[in-house]
Coordinates of C-alpha atoms in Angstrom, one line a residue:
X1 CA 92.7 121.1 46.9
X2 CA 94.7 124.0 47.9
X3 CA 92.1 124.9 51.1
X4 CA 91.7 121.0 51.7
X5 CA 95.4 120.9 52.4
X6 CA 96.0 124.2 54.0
X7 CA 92.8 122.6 56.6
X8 CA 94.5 119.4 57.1
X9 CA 98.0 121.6 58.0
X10 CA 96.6 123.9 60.3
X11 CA 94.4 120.7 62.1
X12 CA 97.8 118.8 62.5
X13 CA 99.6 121.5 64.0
X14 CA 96.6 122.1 66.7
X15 CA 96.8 118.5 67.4
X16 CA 99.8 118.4 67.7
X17 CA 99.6 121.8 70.0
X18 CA 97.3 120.3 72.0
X19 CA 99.2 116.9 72.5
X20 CA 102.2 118.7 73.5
X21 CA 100.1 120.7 76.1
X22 CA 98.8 117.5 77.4
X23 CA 101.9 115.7 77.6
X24 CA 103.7 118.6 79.2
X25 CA 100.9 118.0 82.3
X26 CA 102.9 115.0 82.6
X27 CA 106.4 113.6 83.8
X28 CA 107.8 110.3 83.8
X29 CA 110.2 109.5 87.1
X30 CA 112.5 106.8 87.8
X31 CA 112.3 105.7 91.6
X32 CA 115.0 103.7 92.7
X33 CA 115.6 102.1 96.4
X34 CA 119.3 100.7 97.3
X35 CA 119.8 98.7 100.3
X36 CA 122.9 100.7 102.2
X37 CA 122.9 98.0 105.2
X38 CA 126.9 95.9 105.5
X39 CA 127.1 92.7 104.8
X40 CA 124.9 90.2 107.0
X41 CA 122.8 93.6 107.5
X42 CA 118.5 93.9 107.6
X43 CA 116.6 93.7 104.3
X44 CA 113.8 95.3 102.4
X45 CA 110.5 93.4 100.9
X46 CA 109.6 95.5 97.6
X47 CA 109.1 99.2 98.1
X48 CA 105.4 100.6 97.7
X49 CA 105.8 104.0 96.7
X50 CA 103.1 106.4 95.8
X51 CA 102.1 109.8 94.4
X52 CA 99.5 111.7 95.7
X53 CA 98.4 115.5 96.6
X54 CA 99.2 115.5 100.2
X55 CA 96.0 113.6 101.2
X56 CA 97.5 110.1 102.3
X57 CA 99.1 109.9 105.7
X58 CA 100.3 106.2 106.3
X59 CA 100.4 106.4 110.2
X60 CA 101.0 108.3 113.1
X61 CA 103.3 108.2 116.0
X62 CA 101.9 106.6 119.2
X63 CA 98.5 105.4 117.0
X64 CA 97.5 102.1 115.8
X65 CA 98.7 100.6 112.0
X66 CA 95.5 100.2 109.5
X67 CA 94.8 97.2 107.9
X68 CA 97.0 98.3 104.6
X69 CA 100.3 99.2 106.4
X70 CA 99.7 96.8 109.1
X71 CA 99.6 93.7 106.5
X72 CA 103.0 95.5 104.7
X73 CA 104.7 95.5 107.9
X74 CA 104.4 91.8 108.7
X75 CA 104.3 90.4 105.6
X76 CA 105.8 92.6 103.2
X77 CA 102.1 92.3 101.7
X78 CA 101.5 95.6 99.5
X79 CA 98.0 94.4 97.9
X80 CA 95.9 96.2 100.6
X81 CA 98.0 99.8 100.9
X82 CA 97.4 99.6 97.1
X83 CA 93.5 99.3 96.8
X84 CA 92.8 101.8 99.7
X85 CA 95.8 103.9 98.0
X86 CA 94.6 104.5 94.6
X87 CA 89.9 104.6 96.3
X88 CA 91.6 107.6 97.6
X89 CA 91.6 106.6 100.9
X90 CA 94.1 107.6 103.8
X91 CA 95.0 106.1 107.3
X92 CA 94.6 109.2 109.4
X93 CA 91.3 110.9 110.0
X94 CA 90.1 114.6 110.2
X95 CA 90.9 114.5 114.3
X96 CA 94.2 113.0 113.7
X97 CA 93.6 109.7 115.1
X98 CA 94.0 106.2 113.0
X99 CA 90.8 105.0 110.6
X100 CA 90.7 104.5 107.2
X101 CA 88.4 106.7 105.5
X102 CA 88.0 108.5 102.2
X103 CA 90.6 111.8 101.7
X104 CA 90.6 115.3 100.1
X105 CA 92.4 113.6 97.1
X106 CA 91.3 115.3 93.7
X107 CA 92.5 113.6 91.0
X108 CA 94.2 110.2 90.6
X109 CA 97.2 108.8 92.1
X110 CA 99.6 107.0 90.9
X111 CA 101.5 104.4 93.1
X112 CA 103.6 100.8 92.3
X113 CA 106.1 98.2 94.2
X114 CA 110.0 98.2 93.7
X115 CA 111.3 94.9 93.4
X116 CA 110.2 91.1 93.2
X117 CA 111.9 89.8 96.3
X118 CA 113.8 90.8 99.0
X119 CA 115.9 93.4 98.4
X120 CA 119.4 92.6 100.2
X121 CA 122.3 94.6 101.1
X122 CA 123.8 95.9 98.4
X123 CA 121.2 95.4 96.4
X124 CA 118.6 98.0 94.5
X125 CA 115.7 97.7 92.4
X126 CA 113.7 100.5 90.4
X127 CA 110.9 101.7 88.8
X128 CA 109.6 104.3 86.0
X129 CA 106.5 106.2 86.5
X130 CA 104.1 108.6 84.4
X131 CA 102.9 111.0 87.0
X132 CA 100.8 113.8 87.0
X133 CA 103.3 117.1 87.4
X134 CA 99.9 119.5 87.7
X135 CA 97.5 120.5 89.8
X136 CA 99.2 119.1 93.1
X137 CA 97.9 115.6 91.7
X138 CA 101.3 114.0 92.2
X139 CA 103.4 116.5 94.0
X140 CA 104.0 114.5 97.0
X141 CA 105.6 111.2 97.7
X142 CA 105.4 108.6 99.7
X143 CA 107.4 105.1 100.6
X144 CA 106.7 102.2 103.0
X145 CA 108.7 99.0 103.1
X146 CA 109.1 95.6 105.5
X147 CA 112.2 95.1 107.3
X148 CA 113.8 92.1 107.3
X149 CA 113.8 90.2 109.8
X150 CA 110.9 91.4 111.7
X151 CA 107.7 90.7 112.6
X152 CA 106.3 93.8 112.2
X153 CA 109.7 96.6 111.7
X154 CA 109.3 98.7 108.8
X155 CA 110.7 101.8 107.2
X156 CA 107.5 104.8 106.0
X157 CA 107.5 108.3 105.8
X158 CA 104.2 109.3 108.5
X159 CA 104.4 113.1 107.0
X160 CA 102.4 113.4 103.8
X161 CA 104.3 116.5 102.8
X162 CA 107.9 115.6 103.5
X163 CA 108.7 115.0 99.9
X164 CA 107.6 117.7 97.9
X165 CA 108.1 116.8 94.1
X166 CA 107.4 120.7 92.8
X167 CA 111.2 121.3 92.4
X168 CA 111.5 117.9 89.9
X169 CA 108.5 119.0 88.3
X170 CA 109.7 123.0 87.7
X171 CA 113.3 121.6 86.4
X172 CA 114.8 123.0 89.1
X173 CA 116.4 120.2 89.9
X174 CA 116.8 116.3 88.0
X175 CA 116.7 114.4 90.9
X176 CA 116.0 114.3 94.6
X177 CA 117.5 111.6 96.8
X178 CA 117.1 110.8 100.5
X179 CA 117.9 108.3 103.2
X180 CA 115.5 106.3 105.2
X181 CA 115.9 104.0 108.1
X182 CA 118.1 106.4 110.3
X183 CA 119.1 105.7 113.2
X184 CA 116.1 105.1 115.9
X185 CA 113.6 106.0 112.7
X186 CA 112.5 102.8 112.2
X187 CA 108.9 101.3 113.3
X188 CA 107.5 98.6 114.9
X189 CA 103.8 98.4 114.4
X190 CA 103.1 97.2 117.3
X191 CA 101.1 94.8 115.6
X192 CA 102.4 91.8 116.4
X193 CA 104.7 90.3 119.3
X194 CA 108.4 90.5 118.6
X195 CA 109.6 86.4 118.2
X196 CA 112.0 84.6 116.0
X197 CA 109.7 81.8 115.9
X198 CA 107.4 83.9 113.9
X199 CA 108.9 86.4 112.2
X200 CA 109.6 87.2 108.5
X201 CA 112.6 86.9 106.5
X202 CA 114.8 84.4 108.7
X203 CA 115.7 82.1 105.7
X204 CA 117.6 84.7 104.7
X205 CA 120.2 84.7 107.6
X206 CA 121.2 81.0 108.5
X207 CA 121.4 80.6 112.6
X208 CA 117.7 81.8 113.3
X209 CA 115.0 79.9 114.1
X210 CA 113.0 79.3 111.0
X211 CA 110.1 81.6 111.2
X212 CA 106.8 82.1 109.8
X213 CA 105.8 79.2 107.2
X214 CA 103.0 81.5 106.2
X215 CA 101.0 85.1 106.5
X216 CA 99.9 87.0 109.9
X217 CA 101.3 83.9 112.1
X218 CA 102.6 86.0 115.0
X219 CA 100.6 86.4 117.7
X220 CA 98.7 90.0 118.1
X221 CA 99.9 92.8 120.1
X222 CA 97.8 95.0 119.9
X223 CA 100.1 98.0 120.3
X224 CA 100.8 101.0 118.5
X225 CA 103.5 102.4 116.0
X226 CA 106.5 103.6 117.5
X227 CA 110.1 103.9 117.0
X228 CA 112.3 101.0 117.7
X229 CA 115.1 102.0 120.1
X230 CA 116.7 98.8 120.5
X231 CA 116.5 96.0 117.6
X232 CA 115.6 92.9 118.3
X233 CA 116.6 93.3 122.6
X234 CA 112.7 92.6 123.2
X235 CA 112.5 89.5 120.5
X236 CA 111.5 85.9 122.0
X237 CA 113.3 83.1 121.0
X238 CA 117.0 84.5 120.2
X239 CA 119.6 82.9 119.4
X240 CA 122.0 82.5 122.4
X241 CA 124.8 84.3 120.9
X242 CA 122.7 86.8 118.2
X243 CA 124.4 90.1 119.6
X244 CA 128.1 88.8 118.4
X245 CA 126.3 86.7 115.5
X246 CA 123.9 89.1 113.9
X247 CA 125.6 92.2 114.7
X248 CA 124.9 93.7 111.7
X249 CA 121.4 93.5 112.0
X250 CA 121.6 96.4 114.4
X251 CA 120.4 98.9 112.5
X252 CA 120.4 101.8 115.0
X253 CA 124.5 101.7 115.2
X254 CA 125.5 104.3 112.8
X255 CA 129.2 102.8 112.6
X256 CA 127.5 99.9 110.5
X257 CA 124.6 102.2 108.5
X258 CA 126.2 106.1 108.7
X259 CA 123.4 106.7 105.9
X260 CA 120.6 104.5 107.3
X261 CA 119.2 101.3 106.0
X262 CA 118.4 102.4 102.5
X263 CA 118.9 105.3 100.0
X264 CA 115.8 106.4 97.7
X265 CA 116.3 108.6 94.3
X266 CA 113.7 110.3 92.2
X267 CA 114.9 111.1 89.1
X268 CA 113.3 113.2 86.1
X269 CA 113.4 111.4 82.8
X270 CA 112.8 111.8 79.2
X271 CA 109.7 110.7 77.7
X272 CA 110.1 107.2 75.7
X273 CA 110.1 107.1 72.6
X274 CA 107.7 104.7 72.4
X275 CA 104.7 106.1 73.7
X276 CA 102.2 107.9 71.9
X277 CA 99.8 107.6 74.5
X278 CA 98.6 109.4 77.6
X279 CA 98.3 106.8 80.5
X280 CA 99.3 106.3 84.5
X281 CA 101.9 103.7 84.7
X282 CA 102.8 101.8 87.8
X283 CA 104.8 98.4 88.7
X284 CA 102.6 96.4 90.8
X285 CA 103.8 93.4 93.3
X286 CA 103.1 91.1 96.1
X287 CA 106.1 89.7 98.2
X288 CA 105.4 86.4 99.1
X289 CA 106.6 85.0 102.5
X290 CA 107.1 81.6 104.4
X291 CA 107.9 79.0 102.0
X292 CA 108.4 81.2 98.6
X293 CA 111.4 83.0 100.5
X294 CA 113.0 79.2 101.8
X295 CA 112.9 78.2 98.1
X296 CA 114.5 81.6 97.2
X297 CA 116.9 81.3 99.8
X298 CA 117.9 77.3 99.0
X299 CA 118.6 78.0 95.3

């Protein structure tokens, strides 16, 4: 009896040895997005982030959007980014030039969508994550968001390696935070032709034309990603007084965004309670355009 229970001790404490180790290969994170623009200023569609080793590059300067960033940035459509995310794909190939094809990715990724709906000024919406803190799996980060209104403007980080999770996973430090959509760091995809009549997100500031009723209406472009120097000088179909009346949608005057369009924390937390489990968690979404957003805006 004596042996039985001394066997049943000493295969508890390994278990629980080994669960520990396990667990310790993993963190859980809390990513949070606020909307820093002033009042009347641009919005977000819900945040994709995603954790990866380094091996997914969204875009490139000067180089034509993929199907997966080029439905987020006129739609605010995440559904595509997500599948070719987490096949281990990436947008940039071997010679540097735009393609989706199959990366260097070892081990899974782990990526999700902040919010339910536009996220407006002032606004913020999160997320928690269980994330690989080993192995490079999930030391890097990446973000890529809609702007709103746009047809094609959106905010993504086109280094890989830019945010480098080891010091959150080493407990050097509890959280890392960051600004995106500086001045004159926002994109246009070059994707669609810039025109109020089509473009996303108008409901949401009374005075423009109504805009798309419905996905991918905008006519093709066929350009390439770069930064947007002047916002919304080369749109069709503006309102005849939109620089006094949508002033604040100028998101390259740092008077009205000193700290860009939004602010993005990663922050460490404690294992819940609750689980008991070893999984990969991530909180999916799909921002709907056209006529969801006109019945959000009218109630």
């Amino acid at each position: 009896m004596k042996h039985k229970t001394l066997v049943t001790t000493l295969f508890t404490l390994t278990s629980l040895a080994t669960t520990a180790s396990v667990t310790q290969a993993h963190s859980f994170v809390r990513v949070k997005v606020e909307n820093l623009s002033p009042t009347g200023g641009v919005s977000l569609t819900p945040v994709w982030v995603g954790f990866h080793d380094g091996s997914f590059d969204s875009y490139n300067p000067g180089a034509s959007a993929q199907l997966g960033l080029e439905l987020l940035a006129e739609d605010g459509n995440t559904e595509q980014i997500t599948e070719d995310f987490n096949n281990n794909l990436t947008y940039i190939n071997s010679n540097n030039e735009s393609e989706t094809v199959p990366s260097t990715q070892v081990g899974q990724r782990v990526d999700g969508t902040l919010g339910g709906g536009p996220i407006t000024p002032g606004n913020k919406a999160s997320g928690m994550f269980e994330i690989i803190d080993e192995d490079n799996t999930n030391r890097y980060f990446s973000y890529a968001s809609m702007i709103l209104p746009s047809n094609d403007y959106y905010i993504a980080n086109g280094d890989p390696f830019i945010w480098d999770l080891l010091p959150l996973f080493s407990r050097e430090v509890s959280s890392i935070s960051f600004n995106v959509g500086l001045s004159e760091r926002v994109n246009d995809g070059g994707s669609e032709i810039n025109d109020f009549t089509t473009s996303a997100g108008n409901p949401l500031y009374p005075g423009l034309p109504p805009g798309q009723t419905g996905p991918q209406q905008g006519e093709d472009e066929n350009g390439v990603n770069e930064n947007v120097a002047d916002p919304y000088a080369n749109f069709l179909n503006r309102p005849a007084d939109f620089d006094t009346d949508f002033a604040a949608l100028d998101f390259n005057d740092e008077t009205l965004y000193p700290n860009g369009i939004a602010r993005i924390t990663i922050t460490r937390v404690s294992v819940p309670e609750s689980s008991t489990t070893i999984g990969l968690m991530g909180i999916g979404g799909l921002f709907l355009l056209g006529a969801s957003l006109r019945r959000r805006h009218s109630n």
